[in-house]
């Protein structure tokens, strides 16, 4: 379905981003990976699906590096047709104890990076009259939890940016939508399980059960594979008129 199209997925060396990159690769898209840590492993996983793969290590908190990444992607494959704004970090603390530098980093990586990548991707998408911008927000783009002020603010902002981008392009072939996962067992969430286990002297299993039980009625993690299939749907012709939605895949979290 996506043969000849190019997808750039930020923060795709791990977790949800890698799951989405693999799902788009299975549909035939060329993939531009981005993110920190091991690169060769994720690259090989995506290549094994038959995709042409490139990697750029831009730090998504730095607008100049985002610009270099967008130019690199266009030079590699001609144009970015699908932009998945996924890179994100977390920090938990009450507002009065929240380190200002963590606030700035979360707003930069989880929100401003999507603005920068989108503004740089849109001209070519509009010229081609086809494009997909998929913002990986969170159920925390729809509802709040304690100790996550920067994350909740950034994700609510990202849902807002999604709606504006969708509206500004509503008469074109360019759509913009958000994906709002509940708990997904990635390194980002394992850190929160570890903190819970340490604070309460619980085993990993007990802490995992408590984490799910507090918020997610299904008591199950959503998987990167399931989120990847939702991204594939947003890229399909059936989703041509799906514009500005914030689609939660959260085991019933936001329905409560
Ligand atoms: P993860 O830690 O597994 O992956 C994060 C990715 O972002 C990695 O590839 C990492 O290298 C990259 N990254 C981090 N900082 C970066 C930076 N400055 N520049 C470039 N890349 C950077 O986390 P994940 O759980 O897969 O999270 C992916 C997205 O999904 C995030 O936006 C997160 O907020 C969102 N999300 C996660 C969950 C969950 O339960 N895991 C739930 C809802 C939303």
mmCIF file of C-alpha atoms and ligand atoms in Angstrom:
data_model
loop_
_atom_site.group_PDB
_atom_site.id
_atom_site.type_symbol
_atom_site.label_atom_id
_atom_site.label_comp_id
_atom_site.label_asym_id
_atom_site.label_seq_id
_atom_site.Cartn_x
_atom_site.Cartn_y
_atom_site.Cartn_z
ATOM 1 C CA UNK A 1 0.000 0.000 0.000
ATOM 2 C CA UNK A 2 2.858 2.445 0.754
ATOM 3 C CA UNK A 3 5.333 1.381 -1.921
ATOM 4 C CA UNK A 4 7.301 4.425 -3.117
ATOM 5 C CA UNK A 5 6.314 6.506 -0.080
ATOM 6 C CA UNK A 6 8.829 7.610 2.547
ATOM 7 C CA UNK A 7 8.079 7.661 6.271
ATOM 8 C CA UNK A 8 10.202 9.500 8.813
ATOM 9 C CA UNK A 9 9.541 8.315 12.370
ATOM 10 C CA UNK A 10 11.181 10.300 15.168
ATOM 11 C CA UNK A 11 12.337 8.362 18.233
ATOM 12 C CA UNK A 12 12.186 5.087 16.319
ATOM 13 C CA UNK A 13 15.200 3.248 17.752
ATOM 14 C CA UNK A 14 12.946 1.840 20.487
ATOM 15 C CA UNK A 15 9.406 1.136 21.659
ATOM 16 C CA UNK A 16 6.378 2.597 19.905
ATOM 17 C CA UNK A 17 8.379 4.437 17.222
ATOM 18 C CA UNK A 18 10.118 1.240 16.160
ATOM 19 C CA UNK A 19 6.766 -0.604 16.137
ATOM 20 C CA UNK A 20 5.263 2.066 13.862
ATOM 21 C CA UNK A 21 8.355 2.107 11.594
ATOM 22 C CA UNK A 22 8.091 -1.679 11.177
ATOM 23 C CA UNK A 23 4.360 -1.567 10.419
ATOM 24 C CA UNK A 24 4.924 1.102 7.728
ATOM 25 C CA UNK A 25 7.903 -0.872 6.350
ATOM 26 C CA UNK A 26 5.658 -3.960 6.011
ATOM 27 C CA UNK A 27 3.441 -1.819 3.751
ATOM 28 C CA UNK A 28 6.428 -1.050 1.501
ATOM 29 C CA UNK A 29 7.434 2.429 2.713
ATOM 30 C CA UNK A 30 11.044 3.629 2.784
ATOM 31 C CA UNK A 31 11.908 4.407 6.395
ATOM 32 C CA UNK A 32 14.006 7.145 8.007
ATOM 33 C CA UNK A 33 14.829 6.175 11.575
ATOM 34 C CA UNK A 34 15.816 8.612 14.322
ATOM 35 C CA UNK A 35 16.630 8.317 18.015
ATOM 36 C CA UNK A 36 19.380 7.491 20.470
ATOM 37 C CA UNK A 37 20.995 4.258 21.680
ATOM 38 C CA UNK A 38 21.560 1.191 19.522
ATOM 39 C CA UNK A 39 20.949 1.996 15.847
ATOM 40 C CA UNK A 40 22.247 -1.094 14.045
ATOM 41 C CA UNK A 41 19.731 -3.478 15.734
ATOM 42 C CA UNK A 42 16.596 -1.443 14.871
ATOM 43 C CA UNK A 43 17.965 -0.722 11.376
ATOM 44 C CA UNK A 44 18.453 -4.446 10.717
ATOM 45 C CA UNK A 45 14.931 -5.234 12.018
ATOM 46 C CA UNK A 46 13.375 -2.769 9.565
ATOM 47 C CA UNK A 47 15.645 -3.803 6.678
ATOM 48 C CA UNK A 48 14.635 -7.439 7.253
ATOM 49 C CA UNK A 49 11.091 -6.400 6.246
ATOM 50 C CA UNK A 50 12.399 -5.417 2.810
ATOM 51 C CA UNK A 51 12.411 -1.660 3.383
ATOM 52 C CA UNK A 52 15.064 0.838 2.292
ATOM 53 C CA UNK A 53 16.253 2.388 5.550
ATOM 54 C CA UNK A 54 18.230 5.495 6.470
ATOM 55 C CA UNK A 55 19.053 6.887 9.901
ATOM 56 C CA UNK A 56 19.581 10.411 11.214
ATOM 57 C CA UNK A 57 20.587 11.035 14.821
ATOM 58 C CA UNK A 58 19.049 14.504 15.265
ATOM 59 C CA UNK A 59 18.420 15.530 18.849
ATOM 60 C CA UNK A 60 14.736 16.445 18.750
ATOM 61 C CA UNK A 61 15.212 19.175 21.337
ATOM 62 C CA UNK A 62 17.303 21.137 18.798
ATOM 63 C CA UNK A 63 15.484 22.902 15.908
ATOM 64 C CA UNK A 64 18.708 23.157 13.850
ATOM 65 C CA UNK A 65 19.232 19.389 14.036
ATOM 66 C CA UNK A 66 15.576 18.755 13.114
ATOM 67 C CA UNK A 67 16.070 20.918 10.023
ATOM 68 C CA UNK A 68 19.219 18.948 9.099
ATOM 69 C CA UNK A 69 17.257 15.674 9.532
ATOM 70 C CA UNK A 70 14.434 16.840 7.244
ATOM 71 C CA UNK A 71 16.949 17.890 4.554
ATOM 72 C CA UNK A 72 18.764 14.550 4.929
ATOM 73 C CA UNK A 73 15.486 12.597 4.491
ATOM 74 C CA UNK A 74 14.596 14.541 1.339
ATOM 75 C CA UNK A 75 18.107 14.011 -0.044
ATOM 76 C CA UNK A 76 17.919 10.248 0.635
ATOM 77 C CA UNK A 77 14.451 9.510 -0.723
ATOM 78 C CA UNK A 78 13.179 12.633 -2.519
ATOM 79 C CA UNK A 79 10.513 13.705 -0.027
ATOM 80 C CA UNK A 80 8.935 12.828 3.339
ATOM 81 C CA UNK A 81 5.361 11.644 2.633
ATOM 82 C CA UNK A 82 4.589 10.368 6.129
ATOM 83 C CA UNK A 83 5.868 12.128 9.236
ATOM 84 C CA UNK A 84 5.400 10.376 12.571
ATOM 85 C CA UNK A 85 6.203 12.702 15.463
ATOM 86 C CA UNK A 86 6.884 10.148 18.166
ATOM 87 C CA UNK A 87 10.046 11.016 20.147
ATOM 88 C CA UNK A 88 9.243 11.607 23.788
ATOM 89 C CA UNK A 89 10.559 11.524 27.334
ATOM 90 C CA UNK A 90 8.990 11.493 30.784
ATOM 91 C CA UNK A 91 9.805 12.894 34.216
ATOM 92 C CA UNK A 92 7.582 12.641 37.297
ATOM 93 C CA UNK A 93 7.485 15.100 40.204
ATOM 94 C CA UNK A 94 4.929 17.457 41.794
ATOM 95 C CA UNK A 95 4.735 20.912 40.197
ATOM 96 C CA UNK A 96 6.595 22.652 43.036
ATOM 97 C CA UNK A 97 9.496 20.174 42.800
ATOM 98 C CA UNK A 98 9.561 19.835 38.998
ATOM 99 C CA UNK A 99 13.069 20.773 37.776
ATOM 100 C CA UNK A 100 12.695 23.672 35.297
ATOM 101 C CA UNK A 101 15.286 22.106 32.959
ATOM 102 C CA UNK A 102 13.174 18.904 32.811
ATOM 103 C CA UNK A 103 10.093 21.003 32.015
ATOM 104 C CA UNK A 104 11.963 22.696 29.157
ATOM 105 C CA UNK A 105 13.303 19.379 27.810
ATOM 106 C CA UNK A 106 9.866 17.700 27.846
ATOM 107 C CA UNK A 107 8.166 20.647 26.115
ATOM 108 C CA UNK A 108 10.983 20.763 23.513
ATOM 109 C CA UNK A 109 11.076 17.024 22.735
ATOM 110 C CA UNK A 110 7.406 16.045 23.231
ATOM 111 C CA UNK A 111 5.784 19.147 21.695
ATOM 112 C CA UNK A 112 8.003 21.716 19.941
ATOM 113 C CA UNK A 113 9.819 19.047 17.877
ATOM 114 C CA UNK A 114 6.486 18.094 16.269
ATOM 115 C CA UNK A 115 5.896 21.735 15.306
ATOM 116 C CA UNK A 116 9.372 22.038 13.770
ATOM 117 C CA UNK A 117 9.239 18.747 11.856
ATOM 118 C CA UNK A 118 5.682 19.473 10.652
ATOM 119 C CA UNK A 119 6.431 23.016 9.446
ATOM 120 C CA UNK A 120 9.405 21.652 7.488
ATOM 121 C CA UNK A 121 7.512 18.647 6.037
ATOM 122 C CA UNK A 122 4.305 20.434 4.993
ATOM 123 C CA UNK A 123 5.483 22.371 1.896
ATOM 124 C CA UNK A 124 6.498 19.187 -0.002
ATOM 125 C CA UNK A 125 3.388 17.319 1.164
ATOM 126 C CA UNK A 126 1.152 20.151 -0.035
ATOM 127 C CA UNK A 127 3.009 20.363 -3.364
ATOM 128 C CA UNK A 128 2.380 16.609 -3.871
ATOM 129 C CA UNK A 129 -1.196 16.949 -2.529
ATOM 130 C CA UNK A 130 -0.616 13.865 -0.372
ATOM 131 C CA UNK A 131 0.799 13.563 3.092
ATOM 132 C CA UNK A 132 0.224 12.082 6.497
ATOM 133 C CA UNK A 133 1.309 13.630 9.776
ATOM 134 C CA UNK A 134 0.767 11.318 12.732
ATOM 135 C CA UNK A 135 1.462 12.719 16.180
ATOM 136 C CA UNK A 136 2.053 10.167 18.911
ATOM 137 C CA UNK A 137 0.390 11.970 21.812
ATOM 138 C CA UNK A 138 -0.933 9.935 24.745
ATOM 139 C CA UNK A 139 -4.054 9.337 26.789
ATOM 140 C CA UNK A 140 -2.337 12.135 28.741
ATOM 141 C CA UNK A 141 -3.234 14.366 25.801
ATOM 142 C CA UNK A 142 -6.869 13.836 26.836
ATOM 143 C CA UNK A 143 -6.817 13.449 30.629
ATOM 144 C CA UNK A 144 -4.305 14.193 33.400
ATOM 145 C CA UNK A 145 -2.410 12.296 36.087
ATOM 146 C CA UNK A 146 -0.576 13.690 39.102
ATOM 147 C CA UNK A 147 3.170 14.387 38.916
ATOM 148 C CA UNK A 148 3.207 14.665 35.120
ATOM 149 C CA UNK A 149 2.710 18.420 34.607
ATOM 150 C CA UNK A 150 5.160 18.856 31.723
ATOM 151 C CA UNK A 151 4.153 15.617 29.984
ATOM 152 C CA UNK A 152 0.402 16.308 30.265
ATOM 153 C CA UNK A 153 0.887 19.920 29.124
ATOM 154 C CA UNK A 154 3.012 18.804 26.163
ATOM 155 C CA UNK A 155 0.605 16.037 25.110
ATOM 156 C CA UNK A 156 -2.490 18.279 25.413
ATOM 157 C CA UNK A 157 -0.541 20.790 23.312
ATOM 158 C CA UNK A 158 0.263 18.118 20.745
ATOM 159 C CA UNK A 159 -3.437 17.236 20.414
ATOM 160 C CA UNK A 160 -4.103 20.952 19.839
ATOM 161 C CA UNK A 161 -1.350 21.186 17.220
ATOM 162 C CA UNK A 162 -2.851 18.103 15.523
ATOM 163 C CA UNK A 163 -6.246 19.800 15.181
ATOM 164 C CA UNK A 164 -4.813 23.062 13.801
ATOM 165 C CA UNK A 165 -2.594 21.225 11.296
ATOM 166 C CA UNK A 166 -5.569 19.129 10.184
ATOM 167 C CA UNK A 167 -7.794 22.192 9.747
ATOM 168 C CA UNK A 168 -5.228 24.224 7.820
ATOM 169 C CA UNK A 169 -4.905 21.362 5.305
ATOM 170 C CA UNK A 170 -8.500 20.136 5.324
ATOM 171 C CA UNK A 171 -9.097 20.764 1.613
ATOM 172 C CA UNK A 172 -5.865 19.026 0.579
ATOM 173 C CA UNK A 173 -4.634 15.442 0.491
ATOM 174 C CA UNK A 174 -2.620 16.077 3.644
ATOM 175 C CA UNK A 175 -4.117 14.769 6.890
ATOM 176 C CA UNK A 176 -2.939 15.105 10.473
ATOM 177 C CA UNK A 177 -4.119 12.899 13.323
ATOM 178 C CA UNK A 178 -2.964 11.899 16.805
ATOM 179 C CA UNK A 179 -2.571 8.503 18.419
ATOM 180 C CA UNK A 180 -3.184 8.421 22.171
ATOM 181 C CA UNK A 181 -1.862 5.234 23.783
ATOM 182 C CA UNK A 182 -2.509 4.176 27.367
ATOM 183 C CA UNK A 183 0.220 2.052 28.967
ATOM 184 C CA UNK A 184 2.648 0.426 26.522
ATOM 185 C CA UNK A 185 5.449 -1.660 28.037
ATOM 186 C CA UNK A 186 8.472 0.188 26.617
ATOM 187 C CA UNK A 187 11.650 1.420 28.371
ATOM 188 C CA UNK A 188 9.785 4.693 29.133
ATOM 189 C CA UNK A 189 7.151 2.813 31.162
ATOM 190 C CA UNK A 190 9.476 0.146 32.590
ATOM 191 C CA UNK A 191 11.247 3.028 34.417
ATOM 192 C CA UNK A 192 7.909 3.904 36.069
ATOM 193 C CA UNK A 193 7.315 0.245 37.006
ATOM 194 C CA UNK A 194 10.833 0.105 38.492
ATOM 195 C CA UNK A 195 10.210 3.275 40.528
ATOM 196 C CA UNK A 196 6.929 1.832 41.874
ATOM 197 C CA UNK A 197 8.599 -1.473 42.766
ATOM 198 C CA UNK A 198 11.459 0.303 44.558
ATOM 199 C CA UNK A 199 9.181 2.724 46.451
ATOM 200 C CA UNK A 200 6.873 -0.028 47.752
ATOM 201 C CA UNK A 201 9.263 -2.960 47.964
ATOM 202 C CA UNK A 202 7.176 -4.812 45.363
ATOM 203 C CA UNK A 203 8.288 -7.362 42.763
ATOM 204 C CA UNK A 204 8.278 -6.317 39.097
ATOM 205 C CA UNK A 205 5.038 -8.332 38.562
ATOM 206 C CA UNK A 206 3.281 -6.748 41.547
ATOM 207 C CA UNK A 207 4.327 -3.238 40.475
ATOM 208 C CA UNK A 208 3.152 -3.937 36.888
ATOM 209 C CA UNK A 209 -0.234 -5.164 38.146
ATOM 210 C CA UNK A 210 -0.658 -2.082 40.328
ATOM 211 C CA UNK A 211 0.338 0.283 37.502
ATOM 212 C CA UNK A 212 -2.229 -1.221 35.126
ATOM 213 C CA UNK A 213 -4.922 -1.532 37.819
ATOM 214 C CA UNK A 214 -4.754 2.172 38.724
ATOM 215 C CA UNK A 215 -5.621 3.430 35.215
ATOM 216 C CA UNK A 216 -6.255 0.820 32.547
ATOM 217 C CA UNK A 217 -9.559 -1.126 32.864
ATOM 218 C CA UNK A 218 -8.432 -3.840 30.412
ATOM 219 C CA UNK A 219 -5.467 -4.599 32.729
ATOM 220 C CA UNK A 220 -3.471 -5.104 29.526
ATOM 221 C CA UNK A 221 -0.710 -3.154 27.845
ATOM 222 C CA UNK A 222 -1.323 -1.824 24.339
ATOM 223 C CA UNK A 223 1.496 -3.058 22.059
ATOM 224 C CA UNK A 224 3.728 -1.172 19.585
ATOM 225 C CA UNK A 225 2.408 -3.591 16.911
ATOM 226 C CA UNK A 226 -1.225 -2.536 17.572
ATOM 227 C CA UNK A 227 -0.237 1.136 17.438
ATOM 228 C CA UNK A 228 1.661 0.459 14.204
ATOM 229 C CA UNK A 229 -1.520 -0.900 12.613
ATOM 230 C CA UNK A 230 -3.414 2.249 13.650
ATOM 231 C CA UNK A 231 -0.711 4.328 11.914
ATOM 232 C CA UNK A 232 -1.117 2.138 8.804
ATOM 233 C CA UNK A 233 -4.869 2.824 8.875
ATOM 234 C CA UNK A 234 -4.248 6.599 9.037
ATOM 235 C CA UNK A 235 -2.065 6.194 5.908
ATOM 236 C CA UNK A 236 -4.693 4.174 4.012
ATOM 237 C CA UNK A 237 -7.189 5.577 1.475
ATOM 238 C CA UNK A 238 -9.985 4.646 3.933
ATOM 239 C CA UNK A 239 -8.632 7.386 6.216
ATOM 240 C CA UNK A 240 -8.559 10.120 3.521
ATOM 241 C CA UNK A 241 -11.190 12.085 5.433
ATOM 242 C CA UNK A 242 -10.051 11.315 8.979
ATOM 243 C CA UNK A 243 -8.761 14.720 10.041
ATOM 244 C CA UNK A 244 -7.737 16.079 13.422
ATOM 245 C CA UNK A 245 -8.767 13.100 15.538
ATOM 246 C CA UNK A 246 -7.066 12.080 18.775
ATOM 247 C CA UNK A 247 -7.605 8.347 18.726
ATOM 248 C CA UNK A 248 -7.032 6.633 22.029
ATOM 249 C CA UNK A 249 -5.888 3.017 22.214
ATOM 250 C CA UNK A 250 -5.867 2.799 25.976
ATOM 251 C CA UNK A 251 -7.766 -0.230 27.274
ATOM 252 C CA UNK A 252 -10.662 2.029 28.352
ATOM 253 C CA UNK A 253 -8.529 4.482 30.388
ATOM 254 C CA UNK A 254 -10.166 7.673 29.073
ATOM 255 C CA UNK A 255 -13.676 6.170 29.053
ATOM 256 C CA UNK A 256 -13.841 6.243 32.858
HETATM 257 P P1 LIG B 1 10.955 4.766 24.419
HETATM 258 O O1 LIG B 1 11.755 5.341 25.547
HETATM 259 O O2 LIG B 1 10.944 3.306 24.179
HETATM 260 O O3 LIG B 1 11.338 5.471 23.045
HETATM 261 C C1 LIG B 1 11.578 6.836 22.956
HETATM 262 C C2 LIG B 1 12.331 7.098 21.680
HETATM 263 O O4 LIG B 1 12.585 8.510 21.590
HETATM 264 C C3 LIG B 1 13.705 6.414 21.634
HETATM 265 O O5 LIG B 1 13.986 6.017 20.318
HETATM 266 C C4 LIG B 1 14.654 7.523 22.087
HETATM 267 O O6 LIG B 1 15.978 7.343 21.637
HETATM 268 C C5 LIG B 1 13.990 8.707 21.411
HETATM 269 N N1 LIG B 1 14.371 9.989 21.985
HETATM 270 C C6 LIG B 1 14.329 10.401 23.269
HETATM 271 N N2 LIG B 1 14.802 11.655 23.369
HETATM 272 C C7 LIG B 1 15.149 12.032 22.115
HETATM 273 C C8 LIG B 1 15.701 13.210 21.563
HETATM 274 N N3 LIG B 1 16.022 14.262 22.320
HETATM 275 N N4 LIG B 1 15.936 13.239 20.238
HETATM 276 C C9 LIG B 1 15.670 12.169 19.440
HETATM 277 N N5 LIG B 1 15.138 11.032 19.913
HETATM 278 C C10 LIG B 1 14.879 10.971 21.228
HETATM 279 O O7 LIG B 1 9.483 5.323 24.692
HETATM 280 P P2 LIG B 1 8.059 4.949 24.071
HETATM 281 O O8 LIG B 1 7.229 4.490 25.194
HETATM 282 O O9 LIG B 1 8.181 4.127 22.851
HETATM 283 O O10 LIG B 1 7.560 6.415 23.700
HETATM 284 C C11 LIG B 1 7.360 6.869 22.385
HETATM 285 C C12 LIG B 1 6.284 7.940 22.389
HETATM 286 O O11 LIG B 1 5.063 7.362 22.826
HETATM 287 C C13 LIG B 1 6.581 9.106 23.337
HETATM 288 O O12 LIG B 1 6.193 10.315 22.728
HETATM 289 C C14 LIG B 1 5.706 8.804 24.529
HETATM 290 O O13 LIG B 1 5.345 9.964 25.240
HETATM 291 C C15 LIG B 1 4.512 8.162 23.846
HETATM 292 N N6 LIG B 1 3.682 7.342 24.722
HETATM 293 C C16 LIG B 1 4.192 6.252 25.375
HETATM 294 C C17 LIG B 1 3.360 5.518 26.194
HETATM 295 C C18 LIG B 1 3.823 4.286 26.920
HETATM 296 O O14 LIG B 1 3.055 3.762 27.741
HETATM 297 N N7 LIG B 1 5.008 3.784 26.674
HETATM 298 C C19 LIG B 1 2.023 5.892 26.353
HETATM 299 C C20 LIG B 1 1.546 7.001 25.676
HETATM 300 C C21 LIG B 1 2.378 7.718 24.865
#
